[in-house]
Coordinates of N, CA, C and O in Angstrom, one line a residue:
X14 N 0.8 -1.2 0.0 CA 0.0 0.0 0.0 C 0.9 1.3 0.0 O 0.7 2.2 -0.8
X15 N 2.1 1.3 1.2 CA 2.7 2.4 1.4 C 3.8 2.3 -0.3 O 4.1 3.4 -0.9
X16 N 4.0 1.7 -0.7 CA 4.3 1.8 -2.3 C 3.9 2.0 -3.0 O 4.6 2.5 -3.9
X17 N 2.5 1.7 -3.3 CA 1.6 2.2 -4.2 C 1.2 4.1 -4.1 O 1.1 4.9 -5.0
X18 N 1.1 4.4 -2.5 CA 0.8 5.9 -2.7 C 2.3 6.3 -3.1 O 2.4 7.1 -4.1
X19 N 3.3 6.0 -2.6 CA 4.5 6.2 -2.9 C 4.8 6.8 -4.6 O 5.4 7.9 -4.9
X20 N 4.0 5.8 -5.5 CA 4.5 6.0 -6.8 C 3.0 7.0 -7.4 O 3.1 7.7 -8.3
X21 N 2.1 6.8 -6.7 CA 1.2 8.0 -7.2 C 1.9 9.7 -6.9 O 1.9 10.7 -7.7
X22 N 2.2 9.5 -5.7 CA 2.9 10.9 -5.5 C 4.0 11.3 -6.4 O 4.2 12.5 -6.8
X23 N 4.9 10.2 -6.8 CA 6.0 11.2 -7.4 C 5.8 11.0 -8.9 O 6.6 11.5 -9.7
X24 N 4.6 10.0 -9.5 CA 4.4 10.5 -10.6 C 3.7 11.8 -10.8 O 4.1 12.7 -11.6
X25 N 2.5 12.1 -9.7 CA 1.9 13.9 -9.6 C 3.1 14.2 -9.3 O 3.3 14.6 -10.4
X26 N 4.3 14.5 -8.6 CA 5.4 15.3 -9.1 C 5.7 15.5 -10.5 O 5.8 16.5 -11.2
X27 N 6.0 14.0 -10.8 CA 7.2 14.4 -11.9 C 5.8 15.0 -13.1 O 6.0 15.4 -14.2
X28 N 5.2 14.9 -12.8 CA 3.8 15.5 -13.9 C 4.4 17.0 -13.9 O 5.2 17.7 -14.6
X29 N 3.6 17.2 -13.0 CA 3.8 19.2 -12.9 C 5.2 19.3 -12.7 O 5.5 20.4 -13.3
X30 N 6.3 18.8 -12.3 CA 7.5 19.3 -13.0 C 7.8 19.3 -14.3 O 8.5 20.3 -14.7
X31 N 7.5 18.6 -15.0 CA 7.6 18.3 -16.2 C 6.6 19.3 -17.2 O 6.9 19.5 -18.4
X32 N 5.2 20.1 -16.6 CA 4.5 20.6 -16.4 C 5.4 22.0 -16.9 O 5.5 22.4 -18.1
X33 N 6.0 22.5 -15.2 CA 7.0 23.2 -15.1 C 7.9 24.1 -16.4 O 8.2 25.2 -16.9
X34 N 8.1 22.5 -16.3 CA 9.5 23.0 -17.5 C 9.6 23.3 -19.2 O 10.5 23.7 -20.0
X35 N 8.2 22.9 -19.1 CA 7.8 22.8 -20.6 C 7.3 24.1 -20.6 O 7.7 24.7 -21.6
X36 N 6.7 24.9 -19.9 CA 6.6 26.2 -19.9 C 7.4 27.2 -19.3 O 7.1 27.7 -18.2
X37 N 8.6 27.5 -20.2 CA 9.6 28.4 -20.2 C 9.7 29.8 -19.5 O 9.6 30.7 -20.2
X38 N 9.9 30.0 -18.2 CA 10.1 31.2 -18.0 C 10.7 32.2 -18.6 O 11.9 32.2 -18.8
X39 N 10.1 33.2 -18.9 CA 10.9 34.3 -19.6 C 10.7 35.6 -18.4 O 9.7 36.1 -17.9
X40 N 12.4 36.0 -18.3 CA 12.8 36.6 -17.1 C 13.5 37.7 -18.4 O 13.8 37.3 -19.5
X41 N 13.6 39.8 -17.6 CA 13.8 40.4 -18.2 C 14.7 41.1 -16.7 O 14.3 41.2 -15.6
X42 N 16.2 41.5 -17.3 CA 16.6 42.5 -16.7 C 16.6 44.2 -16.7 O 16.8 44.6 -17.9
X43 N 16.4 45.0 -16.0 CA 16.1 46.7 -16.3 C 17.1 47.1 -15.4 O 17.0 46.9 -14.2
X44 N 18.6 48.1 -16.3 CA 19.0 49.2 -15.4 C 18.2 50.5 -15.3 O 17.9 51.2 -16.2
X45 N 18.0 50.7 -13.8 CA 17.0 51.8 -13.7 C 18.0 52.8 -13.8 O 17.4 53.7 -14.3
X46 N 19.0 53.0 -13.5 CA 20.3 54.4 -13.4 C 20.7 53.9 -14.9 O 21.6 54.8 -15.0
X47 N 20.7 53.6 -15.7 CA 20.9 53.6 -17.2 C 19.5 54.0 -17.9 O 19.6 54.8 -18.8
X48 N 18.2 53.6 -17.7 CA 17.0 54.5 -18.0 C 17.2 55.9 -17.9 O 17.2 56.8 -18.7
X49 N 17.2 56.0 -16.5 CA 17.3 57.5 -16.5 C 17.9 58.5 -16.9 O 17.5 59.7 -17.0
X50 N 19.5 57.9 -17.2 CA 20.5 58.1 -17.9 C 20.4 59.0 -19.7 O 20.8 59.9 -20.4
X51 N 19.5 57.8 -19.7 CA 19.4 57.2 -21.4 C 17.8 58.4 -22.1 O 17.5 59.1 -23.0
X52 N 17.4 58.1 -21.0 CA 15.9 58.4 -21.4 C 15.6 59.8 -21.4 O 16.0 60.3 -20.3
X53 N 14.9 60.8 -22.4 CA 14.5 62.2 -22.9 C 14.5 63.0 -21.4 O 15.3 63.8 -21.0
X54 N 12.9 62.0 -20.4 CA 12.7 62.7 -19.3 C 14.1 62.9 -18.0 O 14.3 63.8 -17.3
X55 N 14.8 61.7 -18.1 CA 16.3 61.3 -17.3 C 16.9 62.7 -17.5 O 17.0 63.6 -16.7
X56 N 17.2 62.7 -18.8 CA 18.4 63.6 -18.9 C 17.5 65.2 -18.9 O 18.1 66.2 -18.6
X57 N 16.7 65.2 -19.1 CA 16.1 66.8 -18.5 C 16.3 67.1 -17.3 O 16.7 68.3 -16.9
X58 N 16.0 66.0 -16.4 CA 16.1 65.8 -15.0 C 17.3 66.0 -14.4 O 17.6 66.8 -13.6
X59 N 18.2 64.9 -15.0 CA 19.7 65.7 -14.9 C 20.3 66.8 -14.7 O 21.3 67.2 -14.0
X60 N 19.4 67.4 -15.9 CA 20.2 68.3 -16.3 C 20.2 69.4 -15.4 O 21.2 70.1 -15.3
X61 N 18.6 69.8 -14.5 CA 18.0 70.8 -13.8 C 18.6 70.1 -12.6 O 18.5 71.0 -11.7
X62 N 19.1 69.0 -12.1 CA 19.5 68.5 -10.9 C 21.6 69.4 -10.8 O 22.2 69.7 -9.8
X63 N 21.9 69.4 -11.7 CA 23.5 69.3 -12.2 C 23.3 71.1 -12.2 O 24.3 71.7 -11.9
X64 N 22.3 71.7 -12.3 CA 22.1 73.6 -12.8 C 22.1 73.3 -11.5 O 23.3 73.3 -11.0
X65 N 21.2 73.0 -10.7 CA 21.1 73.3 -8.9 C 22.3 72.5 -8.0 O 22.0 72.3 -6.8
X66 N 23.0 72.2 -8.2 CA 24.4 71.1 -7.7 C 25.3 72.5 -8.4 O 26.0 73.0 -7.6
X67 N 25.3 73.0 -9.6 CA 26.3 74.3 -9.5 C 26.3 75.5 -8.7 O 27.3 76.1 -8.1
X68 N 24.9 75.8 -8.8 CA 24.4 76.9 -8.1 C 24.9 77.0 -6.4 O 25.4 78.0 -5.9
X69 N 24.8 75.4 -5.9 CA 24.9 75.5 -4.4 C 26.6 75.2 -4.0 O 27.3 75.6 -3.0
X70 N 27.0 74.4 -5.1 CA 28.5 74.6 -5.0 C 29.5 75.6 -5.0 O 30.5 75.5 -4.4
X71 N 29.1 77.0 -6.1 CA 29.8 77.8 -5.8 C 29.1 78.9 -4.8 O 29.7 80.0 -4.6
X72 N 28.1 78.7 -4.2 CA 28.3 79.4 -2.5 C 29.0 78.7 -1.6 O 29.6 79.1 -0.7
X73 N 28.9 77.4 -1.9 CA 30.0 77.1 -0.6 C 31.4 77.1 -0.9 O 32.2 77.1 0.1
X74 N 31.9 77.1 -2.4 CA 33.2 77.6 -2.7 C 33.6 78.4 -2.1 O 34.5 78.3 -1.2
X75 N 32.5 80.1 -2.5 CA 33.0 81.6 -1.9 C 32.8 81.4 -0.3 O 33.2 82.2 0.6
X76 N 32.2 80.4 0.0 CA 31.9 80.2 1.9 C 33.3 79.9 2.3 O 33.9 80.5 3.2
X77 N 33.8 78.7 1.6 CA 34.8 77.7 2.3 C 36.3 79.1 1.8 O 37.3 79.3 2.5
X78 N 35.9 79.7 0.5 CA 37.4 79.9 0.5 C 37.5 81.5 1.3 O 38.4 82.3 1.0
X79 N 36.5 81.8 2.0 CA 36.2 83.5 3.0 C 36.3 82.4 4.4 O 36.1 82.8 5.5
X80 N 36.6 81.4 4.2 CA 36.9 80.6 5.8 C 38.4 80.6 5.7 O 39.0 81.1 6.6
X81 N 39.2 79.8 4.1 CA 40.3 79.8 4.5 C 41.2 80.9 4.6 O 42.3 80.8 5.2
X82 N 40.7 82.5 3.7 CA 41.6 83.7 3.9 C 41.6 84.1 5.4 O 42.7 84.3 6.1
X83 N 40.0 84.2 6.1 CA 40.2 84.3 7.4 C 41.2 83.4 8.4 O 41.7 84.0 9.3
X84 N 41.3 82.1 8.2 CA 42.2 81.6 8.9 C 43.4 81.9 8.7 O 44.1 82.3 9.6
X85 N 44.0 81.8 7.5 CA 45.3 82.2 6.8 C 45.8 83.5 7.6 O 46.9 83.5 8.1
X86 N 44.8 84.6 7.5 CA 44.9 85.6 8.4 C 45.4 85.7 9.5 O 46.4 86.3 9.8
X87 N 44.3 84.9 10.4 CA 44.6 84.9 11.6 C 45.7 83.9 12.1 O 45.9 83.8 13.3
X88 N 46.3 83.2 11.3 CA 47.7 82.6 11.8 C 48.9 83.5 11.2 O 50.1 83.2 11.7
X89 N 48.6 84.6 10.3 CA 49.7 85.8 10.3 C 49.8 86.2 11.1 O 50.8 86.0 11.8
X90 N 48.4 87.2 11.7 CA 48.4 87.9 12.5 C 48.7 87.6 14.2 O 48.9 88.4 15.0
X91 N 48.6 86.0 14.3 CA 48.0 85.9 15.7 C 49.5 86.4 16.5 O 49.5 87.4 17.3
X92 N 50.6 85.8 16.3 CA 51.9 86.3 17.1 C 51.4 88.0 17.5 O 51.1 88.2 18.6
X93 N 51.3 88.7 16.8 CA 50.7 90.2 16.6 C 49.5 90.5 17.7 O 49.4 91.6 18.4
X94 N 49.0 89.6 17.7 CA 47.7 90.4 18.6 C 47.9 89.6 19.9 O 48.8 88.8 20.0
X95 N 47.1 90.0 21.0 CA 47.1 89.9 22.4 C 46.4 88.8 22.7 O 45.6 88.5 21.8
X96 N 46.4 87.7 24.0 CA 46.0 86.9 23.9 C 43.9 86.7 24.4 O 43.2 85.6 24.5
X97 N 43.5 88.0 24.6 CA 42.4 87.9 24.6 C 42.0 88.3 22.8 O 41.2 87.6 22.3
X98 N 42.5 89.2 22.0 CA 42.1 89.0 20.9 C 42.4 87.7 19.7 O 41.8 87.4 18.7
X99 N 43.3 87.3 20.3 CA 43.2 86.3 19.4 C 42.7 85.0 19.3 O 42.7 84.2 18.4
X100 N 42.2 84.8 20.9 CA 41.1 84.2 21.6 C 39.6 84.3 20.8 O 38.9 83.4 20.4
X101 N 39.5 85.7 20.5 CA 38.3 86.1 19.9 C 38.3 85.9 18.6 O 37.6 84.9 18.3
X102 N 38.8 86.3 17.6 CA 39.3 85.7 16.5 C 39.2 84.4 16.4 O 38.3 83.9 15.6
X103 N 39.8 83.7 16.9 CA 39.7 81.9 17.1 C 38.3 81.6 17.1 O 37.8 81.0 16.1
X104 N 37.2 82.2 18.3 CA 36.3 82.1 18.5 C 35.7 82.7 17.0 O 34.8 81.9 16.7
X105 N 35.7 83.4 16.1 CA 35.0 83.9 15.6 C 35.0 83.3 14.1 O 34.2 83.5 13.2
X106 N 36.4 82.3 14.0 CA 36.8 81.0 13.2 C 36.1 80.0 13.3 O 35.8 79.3 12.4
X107 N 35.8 79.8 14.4 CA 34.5 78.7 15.2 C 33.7 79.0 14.2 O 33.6 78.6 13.1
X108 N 33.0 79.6 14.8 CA 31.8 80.2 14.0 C 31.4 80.0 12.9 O 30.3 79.4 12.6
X109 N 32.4 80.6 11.8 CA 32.5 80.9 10.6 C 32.4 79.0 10.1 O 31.8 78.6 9.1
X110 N 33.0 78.4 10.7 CA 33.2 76.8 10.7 C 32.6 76.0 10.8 O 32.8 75.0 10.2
X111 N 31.2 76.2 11.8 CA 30.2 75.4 12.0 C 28.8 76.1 11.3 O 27.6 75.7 11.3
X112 N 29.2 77.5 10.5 CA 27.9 78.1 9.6 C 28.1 77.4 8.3 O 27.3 77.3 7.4
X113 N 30.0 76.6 8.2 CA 29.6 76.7 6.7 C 29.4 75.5 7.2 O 28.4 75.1 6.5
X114 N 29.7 74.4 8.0 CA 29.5 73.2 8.2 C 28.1 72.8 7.6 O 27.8 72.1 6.7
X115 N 27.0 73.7 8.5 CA 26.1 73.6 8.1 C 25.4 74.1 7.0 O 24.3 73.6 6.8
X116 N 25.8 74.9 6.5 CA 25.3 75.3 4.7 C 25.7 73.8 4.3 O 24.8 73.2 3.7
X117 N 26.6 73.3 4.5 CA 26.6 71.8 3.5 C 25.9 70.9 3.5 O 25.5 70.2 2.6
X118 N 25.7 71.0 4.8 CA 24.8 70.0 5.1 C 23.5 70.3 5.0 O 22.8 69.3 5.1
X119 N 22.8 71.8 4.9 CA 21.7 71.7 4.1 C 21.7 71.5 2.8 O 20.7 71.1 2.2
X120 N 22.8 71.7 2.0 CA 23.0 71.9 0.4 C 23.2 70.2 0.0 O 23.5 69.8 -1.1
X121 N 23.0 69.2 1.4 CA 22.9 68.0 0.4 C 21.9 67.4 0.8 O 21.5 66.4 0.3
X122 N 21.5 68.2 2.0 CA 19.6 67.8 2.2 C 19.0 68.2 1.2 O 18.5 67.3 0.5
X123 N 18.9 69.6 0.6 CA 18.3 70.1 -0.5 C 18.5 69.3 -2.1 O 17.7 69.3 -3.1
X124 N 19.7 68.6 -2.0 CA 20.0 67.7 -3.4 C 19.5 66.7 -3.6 O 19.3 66.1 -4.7
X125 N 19.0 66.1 -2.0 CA 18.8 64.9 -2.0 C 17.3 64.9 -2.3 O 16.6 64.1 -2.8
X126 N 16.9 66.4 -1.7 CA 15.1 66.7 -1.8 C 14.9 66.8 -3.7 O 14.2 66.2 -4.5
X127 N 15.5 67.4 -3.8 CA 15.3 67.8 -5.2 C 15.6 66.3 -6.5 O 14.9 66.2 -7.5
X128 N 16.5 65.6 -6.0 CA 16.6 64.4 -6.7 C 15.4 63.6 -6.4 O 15.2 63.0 -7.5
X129 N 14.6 63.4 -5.6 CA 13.6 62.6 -5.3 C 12.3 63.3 -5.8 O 11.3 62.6 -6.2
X130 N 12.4 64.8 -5.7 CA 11.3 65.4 -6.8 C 11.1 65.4 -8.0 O 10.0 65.5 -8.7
X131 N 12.8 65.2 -8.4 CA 12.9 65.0 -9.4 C 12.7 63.6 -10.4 O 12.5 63.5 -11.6
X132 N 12.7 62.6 -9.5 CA 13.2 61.2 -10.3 C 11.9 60.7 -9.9 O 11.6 59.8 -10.7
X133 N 10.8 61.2 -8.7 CA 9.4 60.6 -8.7 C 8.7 60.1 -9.2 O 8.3 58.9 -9.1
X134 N 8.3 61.3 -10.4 CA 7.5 61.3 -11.5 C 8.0 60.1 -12.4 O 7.3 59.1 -12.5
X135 N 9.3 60.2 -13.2 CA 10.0 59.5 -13.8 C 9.6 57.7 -12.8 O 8.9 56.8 -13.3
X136 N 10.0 57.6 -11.8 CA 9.7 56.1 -11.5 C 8.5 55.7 -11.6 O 8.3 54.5 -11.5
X137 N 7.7 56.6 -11.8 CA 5.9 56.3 -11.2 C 5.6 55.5 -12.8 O 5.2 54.4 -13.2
X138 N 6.2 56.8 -13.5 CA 6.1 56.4 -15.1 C 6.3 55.1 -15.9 O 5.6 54.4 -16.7
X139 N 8.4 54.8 -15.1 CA 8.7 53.5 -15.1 C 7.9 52.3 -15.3 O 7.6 51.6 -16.3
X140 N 7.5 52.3 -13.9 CA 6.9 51.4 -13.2 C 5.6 50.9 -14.2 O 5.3 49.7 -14.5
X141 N 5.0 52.2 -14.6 CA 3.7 51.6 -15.6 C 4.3 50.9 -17.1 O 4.1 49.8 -17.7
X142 N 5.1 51.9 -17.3 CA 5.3 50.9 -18.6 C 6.4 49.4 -18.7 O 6.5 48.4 -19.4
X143 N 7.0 49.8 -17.7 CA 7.6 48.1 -17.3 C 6.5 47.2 -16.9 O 6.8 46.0 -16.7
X144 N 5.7 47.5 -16.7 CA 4.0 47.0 -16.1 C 3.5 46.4 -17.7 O 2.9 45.3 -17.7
X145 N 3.7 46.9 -18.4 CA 2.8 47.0 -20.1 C 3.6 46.2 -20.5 O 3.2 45.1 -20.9
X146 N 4.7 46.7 -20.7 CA 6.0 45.8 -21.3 C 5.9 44.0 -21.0 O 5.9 43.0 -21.7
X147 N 5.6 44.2 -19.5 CA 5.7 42.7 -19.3 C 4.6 42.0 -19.4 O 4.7 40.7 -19.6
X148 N 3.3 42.7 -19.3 CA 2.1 42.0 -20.0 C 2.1 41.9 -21.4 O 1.7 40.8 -21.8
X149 N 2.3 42.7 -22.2 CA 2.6 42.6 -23.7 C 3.2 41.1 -24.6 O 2.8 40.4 -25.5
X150 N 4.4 41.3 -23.4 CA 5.5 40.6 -24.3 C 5.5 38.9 -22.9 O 6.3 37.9 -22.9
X151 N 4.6 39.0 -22.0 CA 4.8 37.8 -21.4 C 5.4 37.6 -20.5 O 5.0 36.6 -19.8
X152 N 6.7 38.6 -20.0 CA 7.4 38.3 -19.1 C 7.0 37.7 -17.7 O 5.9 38.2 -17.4
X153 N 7.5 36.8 -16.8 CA 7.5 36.4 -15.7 C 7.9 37.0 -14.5 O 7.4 37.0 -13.4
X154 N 9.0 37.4 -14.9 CA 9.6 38.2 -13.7 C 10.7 39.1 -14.8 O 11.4 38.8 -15.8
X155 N 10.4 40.8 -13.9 CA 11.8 41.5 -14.3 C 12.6 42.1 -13.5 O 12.0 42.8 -12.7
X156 N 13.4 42.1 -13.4 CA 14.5 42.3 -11.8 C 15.4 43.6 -12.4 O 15.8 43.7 -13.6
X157 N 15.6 44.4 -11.6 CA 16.6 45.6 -11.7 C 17.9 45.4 -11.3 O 18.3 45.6 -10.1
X158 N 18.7 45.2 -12.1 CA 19.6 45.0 -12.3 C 21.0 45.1 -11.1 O 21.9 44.3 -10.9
X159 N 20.8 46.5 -10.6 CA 21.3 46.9 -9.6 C 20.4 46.3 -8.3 O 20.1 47.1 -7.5
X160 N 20.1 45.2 -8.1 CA 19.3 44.7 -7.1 C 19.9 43.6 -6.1 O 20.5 42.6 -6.5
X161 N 19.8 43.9 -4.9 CA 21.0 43.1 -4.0 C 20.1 41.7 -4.0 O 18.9 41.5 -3.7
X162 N 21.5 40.7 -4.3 CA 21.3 39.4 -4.5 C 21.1 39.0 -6.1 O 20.8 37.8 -6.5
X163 N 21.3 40.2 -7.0 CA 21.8 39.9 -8.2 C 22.8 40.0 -8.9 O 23.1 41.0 -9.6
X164 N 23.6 38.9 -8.9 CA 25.2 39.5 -9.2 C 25.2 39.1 -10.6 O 26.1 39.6 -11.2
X165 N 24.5 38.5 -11.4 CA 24.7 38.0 -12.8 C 23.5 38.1 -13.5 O 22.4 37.7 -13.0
X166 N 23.7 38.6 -15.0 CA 22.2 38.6 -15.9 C 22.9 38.4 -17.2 O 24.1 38.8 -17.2
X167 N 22.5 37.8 -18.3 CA 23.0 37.8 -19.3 C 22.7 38.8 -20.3 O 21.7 39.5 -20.1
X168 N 23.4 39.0 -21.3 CA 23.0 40.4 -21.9 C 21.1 40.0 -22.6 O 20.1 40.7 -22.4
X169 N 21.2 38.9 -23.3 CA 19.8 38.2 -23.7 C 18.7 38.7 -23.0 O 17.7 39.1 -23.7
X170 N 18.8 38.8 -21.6 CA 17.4 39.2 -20.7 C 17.5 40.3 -20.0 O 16.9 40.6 -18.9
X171 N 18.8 41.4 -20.8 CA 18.7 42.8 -20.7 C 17.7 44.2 -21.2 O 18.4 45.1 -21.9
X172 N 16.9 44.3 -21.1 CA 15.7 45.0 -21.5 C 16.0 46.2 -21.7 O 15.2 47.0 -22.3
X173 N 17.2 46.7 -21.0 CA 17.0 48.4 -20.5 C 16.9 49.1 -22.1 O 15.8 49.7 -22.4
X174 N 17.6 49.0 -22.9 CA 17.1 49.7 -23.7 C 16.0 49.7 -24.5 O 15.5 50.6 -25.3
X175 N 15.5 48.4 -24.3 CA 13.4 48.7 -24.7 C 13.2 49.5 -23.9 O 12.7 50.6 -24.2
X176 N 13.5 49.2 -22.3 CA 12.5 50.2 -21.8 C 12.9 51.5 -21.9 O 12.2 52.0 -21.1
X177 N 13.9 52.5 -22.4 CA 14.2 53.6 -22.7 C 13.2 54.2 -23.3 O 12.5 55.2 -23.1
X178 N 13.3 52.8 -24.8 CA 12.7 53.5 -25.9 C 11.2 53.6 -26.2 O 10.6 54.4 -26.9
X179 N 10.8 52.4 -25.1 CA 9.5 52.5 -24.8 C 8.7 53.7 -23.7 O 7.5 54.0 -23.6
X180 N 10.1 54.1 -22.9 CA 9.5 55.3 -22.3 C 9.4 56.4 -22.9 O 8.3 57.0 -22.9
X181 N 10.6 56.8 -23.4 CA 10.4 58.1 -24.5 C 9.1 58.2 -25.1 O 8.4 59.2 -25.0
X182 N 8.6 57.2 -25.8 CA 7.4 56.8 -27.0 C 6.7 57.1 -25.4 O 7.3 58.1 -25.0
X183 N 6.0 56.8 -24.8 CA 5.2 56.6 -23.8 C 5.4 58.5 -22.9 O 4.4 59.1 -22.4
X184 N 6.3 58.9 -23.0 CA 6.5 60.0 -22.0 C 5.8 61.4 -23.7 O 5.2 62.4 -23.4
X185 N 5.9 61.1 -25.1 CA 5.9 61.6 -25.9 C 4.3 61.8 -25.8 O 3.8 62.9 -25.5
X186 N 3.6 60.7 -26.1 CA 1.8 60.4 -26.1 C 1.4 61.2 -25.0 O 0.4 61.9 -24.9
X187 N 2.3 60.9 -24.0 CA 1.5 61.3 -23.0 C 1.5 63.1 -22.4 O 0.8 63.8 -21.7
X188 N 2.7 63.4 -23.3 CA 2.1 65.1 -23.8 C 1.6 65.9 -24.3 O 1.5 67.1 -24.2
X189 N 1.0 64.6 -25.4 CA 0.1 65.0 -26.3 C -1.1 64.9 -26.0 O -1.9 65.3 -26.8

């Protein structure tokens, strides 16, 4: 008896594996940082992200380099001055030290805000037409490339440049 269910069971296996295998998974890889790269909306986005990354970089240039004349300064002068003034000076190096500290560190809160306002829209967009793409064409699964626990994809089930080109076409319609 216990042999007979024995061989019922792993014939219902070897069934649906065999089941399985005859129906071919079709798997698609997508770089999302080469989309955005690649793609009309990406590089607009860029490009207004790279104008505001200049903008904030050269105030903290003119910040950091009105930090280093002042210090420069005050290591000429300090032999020169008295030791309550150059106490004050020091202190007022401080200062100047932890205002620009912190300009930077809003200026990469603000890059980081602005990249995420920026790349939003763009992912939301993604997402639908990698949505279409893979109902269209069948896919089973599509994995992003840069995805931890994927260390290998073959070029074969590299997608990104459909989905570029399918975004552009898709980001085009959809201004119309």
């Amino acid at each position: 008896m216990q042999k007979l269910v024995f061989c019922l069971v792993f014939l219902l296996v070897a069934g649906s594996l065999s089941n399985l295998y005859a129906s071919e998974l079709k798997i698609g890889v997508i770089d999302l940082q080469a989309v955005v790269r690649k793609s009309e909306a990406g590089q607009e986005a860029l490009k207004k992200l790279q104008e505001k990354f200049n903008v904030l970089k050269e105030k903290l240039q003119a910040q950091e380099q009105k930090l280093r004349k002042f210090k420069q300064d005050l290591e000429k002068k300090a032999p020169l001055l008295s030791e309550e003034a150059r106490r004050e000076k020091e202190r007022e190096y401080q200062k100047m030290l932890r205002e620009y500290q912190a300009a930077r560190e809003d200026a990469q809160f603000e890059m980081k805000q602005e990249e995420e306002k920026a790349l939003k829209p763009i992912m939301k967009d993604l997402e639908q037409v990698v949505k279409n793409l893979a109902e269209k064409e069948d896919y089973d699964l599509i994995l992003e490339k840069r995805m931890p626990g994927l260390y290998w994809a073959s070029e074969k089930v590299d997608i990104t440049d459909k989905v570029v080109e399918l975004y552009n076409q898709y980001r085009t319609s959809k201004k119309k």
